[in-house]
Amino acid sequence: MFTGIVACMGRLVSVVSEATGVVWEVETPWADATLGESVSIEGACLTVVKQEGSHWFFELSPETLRCTNLGQCQVGCMLNLERALCLGDRLGGHWVLGHVDGVLRIVAIEPEGEYTKVVLGDVPQQAAAWCVPKGSITVNGVSLTLNAVRRAEIELLLIPHTQKNTTWCQLGVGSLVNVEYDYVAKIVSHGQSVYKG
């Protein structure tokens, strides 16, 4: 489990295609990986399968490549990184599983003083119940607040710290971003649909 508070950015060093998917080599600031540990990379929970110092290796399955924007990442690009929570850690954002629900497209980016308003479009109808105004959402691994929710769009507001210290600085209108809707909202919605059933 994660919180959506990005610890740092890492760099994608290599991408190797294999019969079962893709293997990424990511340069991290850490040298203490445990094989099998989970790391949120751009919001997707990936498993450390090998370590060479600060270079960590991850396998991306066909399902991960289908459901996320990770297949579009190019060697050299920066990646949002967060290690899994340990018991006793602060929960600074919200509950994040790293199970990406899908991708959305950035349809607008507008400055608002020091802040940046971002509008994401093409929100699926089924996800509307999971988008609660002033609730939480994870976008590319970053815990954010839903400032406004419209029929097929959601609006976010980025503070300067988020813009400077995450991969948001690489994104523009038209970029695809990984989205994980709020876990609690999804559980409540699922429970209601089962009881209506």
XYZ file of C-alpha atoms in Angstrom:
197
model
C 0.000 0.000 0.000
C 1.099 3.546 -0.752
C -0.005 7.099 0.082
C 0.455 8.987 -3.180
C 3.211 11.116 -1.669
C 6.007 10.781 -4.225
C 9.338 10.181 -2.485
C 11.511 11.077 -5.457
C 11.942 10.691 -9.187
C 13.948 7.951 -10.845
C 15.208 7.609 -14.414
C 14.248 4.898 -16.884
C 17.613 3.454 -17.997
C 16.589 0.572 -20.246
C 13.565 -1.287 -21.603
C 13.999 -4.912 -22.658
C 11.165 -6.777 -24.385
C 10.710 -10.397 -23.377
C 8.223 -13.101 -24.340
C 6.152 -12.454 -21.207
C 6.279 -8.646 -21.208
C 8.916 -5.991 -20.610
C 11.734 -5.539 -18.084
C 12.577 -2.018 -16.944
C 15.858 -0.891 -15.419
C 15.253 2.170 -13.250
C 17.931 4.302 -11.617
C 16.741 5.140 -8.098
C 18.306 7.073 -5.199
C 18.126 3.899 -3.085
C 20.571 0.990 -2.786
C 18.690 -1.142 -0.254
C 16.104 -2.990 -2.344
C 14.541 -6.215 -1.145
C 13.749 -8.617 -3.962
C 9.983 -8.888 -4.238
C 9.257 -5.517 -2.646
C 6.617 -3.277 -4.168
C 7.335 0.165 -5.584
C 4.814 2.589 -7.035
C 6.134 3.789 -10.393
C 3.924 6.447 -11.986
C 1.149 5.052 -9.770
C 1.492 1.406 -10.815
C 2.578 -1.132 -8.211
C 5.608 -2.952 -9.629
C 7.804 -5.653 -8.071
C 11.581 -5.489 -7.711
C 12.929 -8.581 -9.513
C 16.640 -7.682 -9.513
C 18.976 -5.063 -8.076
C 22.383 -3.764 -9.132
C 23.199 -1.037 -6.627
C 20.827 1.859 -7.189
C 19.570 0.310 -10.437
C 16.379 -1.655 -9.795
C 14.678 -3.956 -12.284
C 10.924 -4.456 -12.709
C 8.807 -6.771 -14.873
C 5.812 -5.203 -16.620
C 3.148 -7.697 -17.664
C 0.993 -7.325 -20.787
C -1.901 -6.370 -18.468
C 0.147 -3.563 -16.897
C 1.115 -2.265 -20.326
C -2.535 -2.422 -21.459
C -4.028 -0.610 -18.449
C -1.398 2.098 -17.926
C 0.660 4.671 -19.800
C 3.908 2.859 -18.963
C 4.257 1.384 -22.445
C 4.718 4.935 -23.769
C 7.623 5.792 -21.449
C 10.917 6.328 -23.269
C 14.425 5.570 -22.026
C 15.710 8.637 -20.189
C 12.328 9.819 -18.929
C 11.831 10.565 -15.256
C 9.418 8.490 -13.164
C 7.538 9.165 -9.921
C 8.688 6.685 -7.254
C 7.219 5.715 -3.885
C 8.170 2.701 -1.794
C 5.451 0.721 -0.033
C 4.354 1.844 3.415
C 5.868 0.286 6.528
C 3.846 -0.140 9.704
C 4.067 3.137 11.609
C 4.720 5.352 8.560
C 2.774 8.576 8.181
C -0.199 8.385 5.846
C 0.345 11.793 4.240
C -1.924 11.361 1.212
C -4.639 8.701 1.035
C -4.870 4.918 0.644
C -3.325 4.004 -2.691
C -3.028 0.401 -3.864
C -1.057 0.959 -7.059
C -3.766 -0.823 -9.044
C -4.259 1.609 -11.916
C -7.888 1.811 -13.075
C -6.993 3.255 -16.474
C -5.623 6.289 -18.258
C -7.115 9.738 -18.823
C -6.013 12.481 -21.189
C -4.995 15.978 -20.097
C -7.352 18.306 -21.974
C -6.363 21.630 -20.394
C -3.556 23.160 -18.343
C -4.068 26.719 -17.113
C -1.977 28.831 -14.726
C -3.811 30.226 -11.707
C -1.295 32.485 -10.017
C 1.448 30.223 -8.645
C -0.781 27.194 -9.085
C -1.718 25.166 -12.145
C -5.223 23.996 -12.972
C -5.303 20.683 -14.834
C -8.403 19.218 -16.487
C -8.559 15.508 -17.299
C -11.104 14.335 -19.862
C -12.707 11.118 -21.078
C -13.699 10.006 -17.568
C -15.629 6.735 -18.057
C -19.270 6.796 -16.984
C -18.707 3.919 -14.556
C -16.023 5.966 -12.780
C -18.315 8.951 -12.150
C -19.486 7.487 -8.828
C -15.867 7.231 -7.659
C -15.151 10.938 -8.317
C -16.249 12.883 -5.259
C -15.732 16.668 -5.230
C -12.954 17.451 -2.728
C -12.241 13.720 -2.545
C -8.989 12.017 -3.467
C -7.590 10.610 -6.692
C -4.149 9.291 -7.635
C -2.707 10.564 -10.915
C 0.678 9.184 -12.043
C 1.250 8.140 -8.437
C 0.474 11.574 -6.949
C -2.322 11.932 -4.384
C -4.452 14.890 -5.483
C -7.742 16.529 -4.542
C -10.626 16.596 -6.999
C -11.393 20.329 -7.141
C -14.333 19.925 -9.512
C -16.165 17.008 -11.094
C -18.168 17.357 -14.287
C -19.844 14.746 -16.479
C -16.729 13.462 -18.271
C -14.054 15.744 -16.797
C -12.292 16.244 -13.507
C -10.350 19.296 -12.407
C -7.209 19.308 -10.278
C -5.044 22.098 -8.871
C -1.293 21.543 -8.594
C 0.773 23.407 -6.037
C 4.278 24.562 -7.060
C 5.945 21.802 -5.000
C 4.091 19.094 -6.933
C 4.944 20.705 -10.258
C 8.666 20.882 -9.425
C 9.181 17.573 -7.617
C 7.165 15.108 -9.689
C 6.838 14.149 -13.332
C 4.055 16.691 -13.777
C 6.810 18.969 -15.098
C 7.082 16.645 -18.163
C 3.377 16.620 -19.039
C 1.318 18.742 -21.399
C -2.090 18.893 -23.040
C -2.716 15.557 -24.739
C -0.555 13.548 -22.332
C -2.034 10.332 -20.969
C -1.880 9.853 -17.198
C -2.436 6.831 -14.969
C -5.451 7.126 -12.700
C -6.428 5.212 -9.589
C -9.777 6.312 -8.215
C -10.305 6.491 -4.460
C -10.383 2.989 -2.954
C -13.032 3.831 -0.348
C -15.335 5.355 -2.987
C -14.938 2.231 -5.147
C -15.750 -0.107 -2.233
C -18.865 1.879 -1.282
C -20.037 1.996 -4.907
C -19.427 -1.734 -5.354
C -21.297 -2.552 -2.145
C -24.294 -0.504 -3.248
C -24.401 -2.208 -6.648
C -24.250 -5.670 -5.052
C -27.131 -4.892 -2.694
C -29.216 -3.414 -5.526
C -28.392 -6.429 -7.581
